[in-house]
Amino acid sequence: MTWLDEVVRANPDYVESMYQAYRRDPGSVDERWGLLFAGYEWAREGAEPAIADLVHSYRELGHLVADLDPLGGSPRTHPLLQLEELGLREQDLDRVVDWAPLHGGGRGPLRGMLRALAETYTGTLGIEYLGISD
């Protein structure tokens, strides 16, 4: 029997007791259980899928708020680029997230990623490429 079989077939009360022990002291459970619970905690936070949506939204809609009007009349916000619309909150801005959807790797604060997205997709050069087909 593999370790994954052990997890799948485990008594739910046992798994719950292991998880509670992990939450009190991560070192108190076997390393494999600790990795499983750490992954669960990470996935439960839920912001990571929203990061990919955030990057895609800026790529798709950033040109709509780009600073292209020399007289300064360009809209600087769009309702579909608001944090709440993308499943994020103001509290998430200082959270360290995976930057892979933006430039292929690394981790950093969400606030920094938003700044990079704005510089890339909403500056004085608007980029719209998602609608271009081969």
PDB file of C-alpha atoms in Angstrom:
ATOM      1  CA  MET A   1       0.000   0.000   0.000  1.00  0.00           C
ATOM      2  CA  THR A   2       1.373   3.431  -0.955  1.00  0.00           C
ATOM      3  CA  TRP A   3       1.276   6.462   1.287  1.00  0.00           C
ATOM      4  CA  LEU A   4      -1.453   7.990  -0.888  1.00  0.00           C
ATOM      5  CA  ASP A   5      -3.587   4.887  -0.276  1.00  0.00           C
ATOM      6  CA  GLU A   6      -3.050   5.418   3.439  1.00  0.00           C
ATOM      7  CA  VAL A   7      -4.315   8.992   3.154  1.00  0.00           C
ATOM      8  CA  VAL A   8      -7.340   8.084   1.044  1.00  0.00           C
ATOM      9  CA  ARG A   9      -8.361   5.158   3.238  1.00  0.00           C
ATOM     10  CA  ALA A  10      -7.664   6.838   6.575  1.00  0.00           C
ATOM     11  CA  ASN A  11     -10.430   7.278   9.103  1.00  0.00           C
ATOM     12  CA  PRO A  12     -11.705  10.878   8.827  1.00  0.00           C
ATOM     13  CA  ASP A  13     -11.579  11.299  12.610  1.00  0.00           C
ATOM     14  CA  TYR A  14      -7.930  10.202  12.570  1.00  0.00           C
ATOM     15  CA  VAL A  15      -7.094  12.647   9.781  1.00  0.00           C
ATOM     16  CA  GLU A  16      -8.887  15.422  11.660  1.00  0.00           C
ATOM     17  CA  SER A  17      -6.952  14.664  14.848  1.00  0.00           C
ATOM     18  CA  MET A  18      -3.690  14.684  12.874  1.00  0.00           C
ATOM     19  CA  TYR A  19      -4.624  18.006  11.296  1.00  0.00           C
ATOM     20  CA  GLN A  20      -5.444  19.551  14.676  1.00  0.00           C
ATOM     21  CA  ALA A  21      -2.096  18.307  15.999  1.00  0.00           C
ATOM     22  CA  TYR A  22      -0.390  19.826  12.942  1.00  0.00           C
ATOM     23  CA  ARG A  23      -2.090  23.179  13.539  1.00  0.00           C
ATOM     24  CA  ARG A  24      -0.866  23.225  17.151  1.00  0.00           C
ATOM     25  CA  ASP A  25       2.673  22.101  16.255  1.00  0.00           C
ATOM     26  CA  PRO A  26       3.635  21.258  12.646  1.00  0.00           C
ATOM     27  CA  GLY A  27       6.603  19.223  13.887  1.00  0.00           C
ATOM     28  CA  SER A  28       4.377  16.894  15.891  1.00  0.00           C
ATOM     29  CA  VAL A  29       3.176  14.902  12.867  1.00  0.00           C
ATOM     30  CA  ASP A  30       5.039  12.695  10.413  1.00  0.00           C
ATOM     31  CA  GLU A  31       6.772  14.688   7.670  1.00  0.00           C
ATOM     32  CA  ARG A  32       4.462  13.303   4.964  1.00  0.00           C
ATOM     33  CA  TRP A  33       1.377  14.392   6.880  1.00  0.00           C
ATOM     34  CA  GLY A  34       2.985  17.779   7.477  1.00  0.00           C
ATOM     35  CA  LEU A  35       3.531  18.252   3.744  1.00  0.00           C
ATOM     36  CA  LEU A  36      -0.045  17.211   3.028  1.00  0.00           C
ATOM     37  CA  PHE A  37      -1.451  19.649   5.586  1.00  0.00           C
ATOM     38  CA  ALA A  38       0.876  22.455   4.457  1.00  0.00           C
ATOM     39  CA  GLY A  39      -0.431  21.988   0.913  1.00  0.00           C
ATOM     40  CA  TYR A  40      -3.977  22.049   2.200  1.00  0.00           C
ATOM     41  CA  GLU A  41      -3.330  25.289   4.100  1.00  0.00           C
ATOM     42  CA  TRP A  42      -1.781  26.858   0.998  1.00  0.00           C
ATOM     43  CA  ALA A  43      -4.683  25.811  -1.242  1.00  0.00           C
ATOM     44  CA  ARG A  44      -7.262  26.879   1.314  1.00  0.00           C
ATOM     45  CA  GLU A  45      -5.994  30.456   1.255  1.00  0.00           C
ATOM     46  CA  GLY A  46      -7.349  30.615  -2.283  1.00  0.00           C
ATOM     47  CA  ALA A  47      -5.527  33.648  -3.639  1.00  0.00           C
ATOM     48  CA  GLU A  48      -3.250  31.759  -6.021  1.00  0.00           C
ATOM     49  CA  PRO A  49      -5.917  30.970  -8.667  1.00  0.00           C
ATOM     50  CA  ALA A  50      -7.002  34.596  -8.405  1.00  0.00           C
ATOM     51  CA  ILE A  51      -3.438  35.639  -9.313  1.00  0.00           C
ATOM     52  CA  ALA A  52      -3.673  33.917 -12.699  1.00  0.00           C
ATOM     53  CA  ASP A  53      -7.052  35.618 -13.239  1.00  0.00           C
ATOM     54  CA  LEU A  54      -5.525  38.965 -12.276  1.00  0.00           C
ATOM     55  CA  VAL A  55      -2.698  38.631 -14.797  1.00  0.00           C
ATOM     56  CA  HIS A  56      -5.097  37.512 -17.532  1.00  0.00           C
ATOM     57  CA  SER A  57      -7.463  40.409 -16.809  1.00  0.00           C
ATOM     58  CA  TYR A  58      -4.661  42.953 -17.114  1.00  0.00           C
ATOM     59  CA  ARG A  59      -3.512  41.337 -20.356  1.00  0.00           C
ATOM     60  CA  GLU A  60      -7.037  41.382 -21.729  1.00  0.00           C
ATOM     61  CA  LEU A  61      -8.286  44.739 -20.413  1.00  0.00           C
ATOM     62  CA  GLY A  62      -5.229  46.794 -19.492  1.00  0.00           C
ATOM     63  CA  HIS A  63      -5.249  48.663 -22.794  1.00  0.00           C
ATOM     64  CA  LEU A  64      -8.648  50.117 -21.856  1.00  0.00           C
ATOM     65  CA  VAL A  65      -7.062  52.104 -19.023  1.00  0.00           C
ATOM     66  CA  ALA A  66      -3.713  52.775 -20.702  1.00  0.00           C
ATOM     67  CA  ASP A  67      -2.467  56.368 -20.553  1.00  0.00           C
ATOM     68  CA  LEU A  68      -2.868  57.002 -24.288  1.00  0.00           C
ATOM     69  CA  ASP A  69      -4.658  60.368 -24.369  1.00  0.00           C
ATOM     70  CA  PRO A  70      -2.109  63.216 -24.566  1.00  0.00           C
ATOM     71  CA  LEU A  71      -4.721  65.537 -23.053  1.00  0.00           C
ATOM     72  CA  GLY A  72      -5.107  63.310 -19.995  1.00  0.00           C
ATOM     73  CA  GLY A  73      -8.635  62.062 -20.589  1.00  0.00           C
ATOM     74  CA  SER A  74      -7.901  58.334 -20.423  1.00  0.00           C
ATOM     75  CA  PRO A  75      -9.897  56.419 -17.809  1.00  0.00           C
ATOM     76  CA  ARG A  76      -7.503  55.168 -15.117  1.00  0.00           C
ATOM     77  CA  THR A  77      -9.749  52.456 -13.679  1.00  0.00           C
ATOM     78  CA  HIS A  78     -11.978  49.733 -15.021  1.00  0.00           C
ATOM     79  CA  PRO A  79     -14.556  47.831 -12.951  1.00  0.00           C
ATOM     80  CA  LEU A  80     -13.250  44.456 -14.136  1.00  0.00           C
ATOM     81  CA  LEU A  81      -9.742  45.297 -12.905  1.00  0.00           C
ATOM     82  CA  GLN A  82     -10.814  45.997  -9.324  1.00  0.00           C
ATOM     83  CA  LEU A  83      -9.376  43.674  -6.667  1.00  0.00           C
ATOM     84  CA  GLU A  84     -12.798  42.659  -5.383  1.00  0.00           C
ATOM     85  CA  GLU A  85     -13.941  41.738  -8.886  1.00  0.00           C
ATOM     86  CA  LEU A  86     -10.953  39.403  -9.144  1.00  0.00           C
ATOM     87  CA  GLY A  87     -11.575  37.680  -5.816  1.00  0.00           C
ATOM     88  CA  LEU A  88      -8.866  39.571  -3.939  1.00  0.00           C
ATOM     89  CA  ARG A  89      -8.966  41.992  -1.030  1.00  0.00           C
ATOM     90  CA  GLU A  90      -6.940  44.969   0.149  1.00  0.00           C
ATOM     91  CA  GLN A  91      -5.425  42.724   2.854  1.00  0.00           C
ATOM     92  CA  ASP A  92      -3.949  40.490   0.129  1.00  0.00           C
ATOM     93  CA  LEU A  93      -1.701  43.261  -1.236  1.00  0.00           C
ATOM     94  CA  ASP A  94       1.185  42.490   1.126  1.00  0.00           C
ATOM     95  CA  ARG A  95       0.829  38.739   0.725  1.00  0.00           C
ATOM     96  CA  VAL A  96       3.715  36.965  -1.007  1.00  0.00           C
ATOM     97  CA  VAL A  97       2.422  35.226  -4.134  1.00  0.00           C
ATOM     98  CA  ASP A  98       3.834  33.211  -7.006  1.00  0.00           C
ATOM     99  CA  TRP A  99       4.693  35.496  -9.926  1.00  0.00           C
ATOM    100  CA  ALA A 100       4.813  32.595 -12.426  1.00  0.00           C
ATOM    101  CA  PRO A 101       1.689  33.713 -14.321  1.00  0.00           C
ATOM    102  CA  LEU A 102       3.375  37.071 -14.988  1.00  0.00           C
ATOM    103  CA  HIS A 103       6.955  36.273 -15.907  1.00  0.00           C
ATOM    104  CA  GLY A 104       7.641  32.628 -15.330  1.00  0.00           C
ATOM    105  CA  GLY A 105       8.894  32.417 -11.786  1.00  0.00           C
ATOM    106  CA  GLY A 106       9.757  33.928  -8.474  1.00  0.00           C
ATOM    107  CA  ARG A 107       7.666  35.086  -5.580  1.00  0.00           C
ATOM    108  CA  GLY A 108       6.908  38.542  -4.289  1.00  0.00           C
ATOM    109  CA  PRO A 109       4.221  40.742  -2.786  1.00  0.00           C
ATOM    110  CA  LEU A 110       0.973  41.109  -4.682  1.00  0.00           C
ATOM    111  CA  ARG A 111       1.384  44.889  -4.461  1.00  0.00           C
ATOM    112  CA  GLY A 112       4.592  44.611  -6.515  1.00  0.00           C
ATOM    113  CA  MET A 113       2.878  42.392  -9.056  1.00  0.00           C
ATOM    114  CA  LEU A 114       0.072  44.935  -9.474  1.00  0.00           C
ATOM    115  CA  ARG A 115       2.660  47.663 -10.034  1.00  0.00           C
ATOM    116  CA  ALA A 116       4.416  45.526 -12.675  1.00  0.00           C
ATOM    117  CA  LEU A 117       1.102  44.747 -14.395  1.00  0.00           C
ATOM    118  CA  ALA A 118       0.153  48.433 -14.452  1.00  0.00           C
ATOM    119  CA  GLU A 119       3.553  49.439 -15.857  1.00  0.00           C
ATOM    120  CA  THR A 120       3.347  46.760 -18.535  1.00  0.00           C
ATOM    121  CA  TYR A 121      -0.284  46.958 -19.614  1.00  0.00           C
ATOM    122  CA  THR A 122      -1.623  50.401 -18.618  1.00  0.00           C
ATOM    123  CA  GLY A 123       1.270  52.770 -19.283  1.00  0.00           C
ATOM    124  CA  THR A 124       1.800  55.147 -22.187  1.00  0.00           C
ATOM    125  CA  LEU A 125       2.069  52.239 -24.580  1.00  0.00           C
ATOM    126  CA  GLY A 126      -1.083  50.123 -24.745  1.00  0.00           C
ATOM    127  CA  ILE A 127      -0.652  46.480 -25.606  1.00  0.00           C
ATOM    128  CA  GLU A 128      -3.588  44.436 -26.858  1.00  0.00           C
ATOM    129  CA  TYR A 129      -2.682  41.071 -28.261  1.00  0.00           C
ATOM    130  CA  LEU A 130      -5.163  38.545 -26.894  1.00  0.00           C
ATOM    131  CA  GLY A 131      -7.648  39.193 -29.673  1.00  0.00           C
ATOM    132  CA  ILE A 132      -5.105  38.503 -32.415  1.00  0.00           C
ATOM    133  CA  SER A 133      -5.464  35.090 -34.005  1.00  0.00           C
ATOM    134  CA  ASP A 134      -2.803  33.271 -35.998  1.00  0.00           C
TER     135      ASP A 134
END
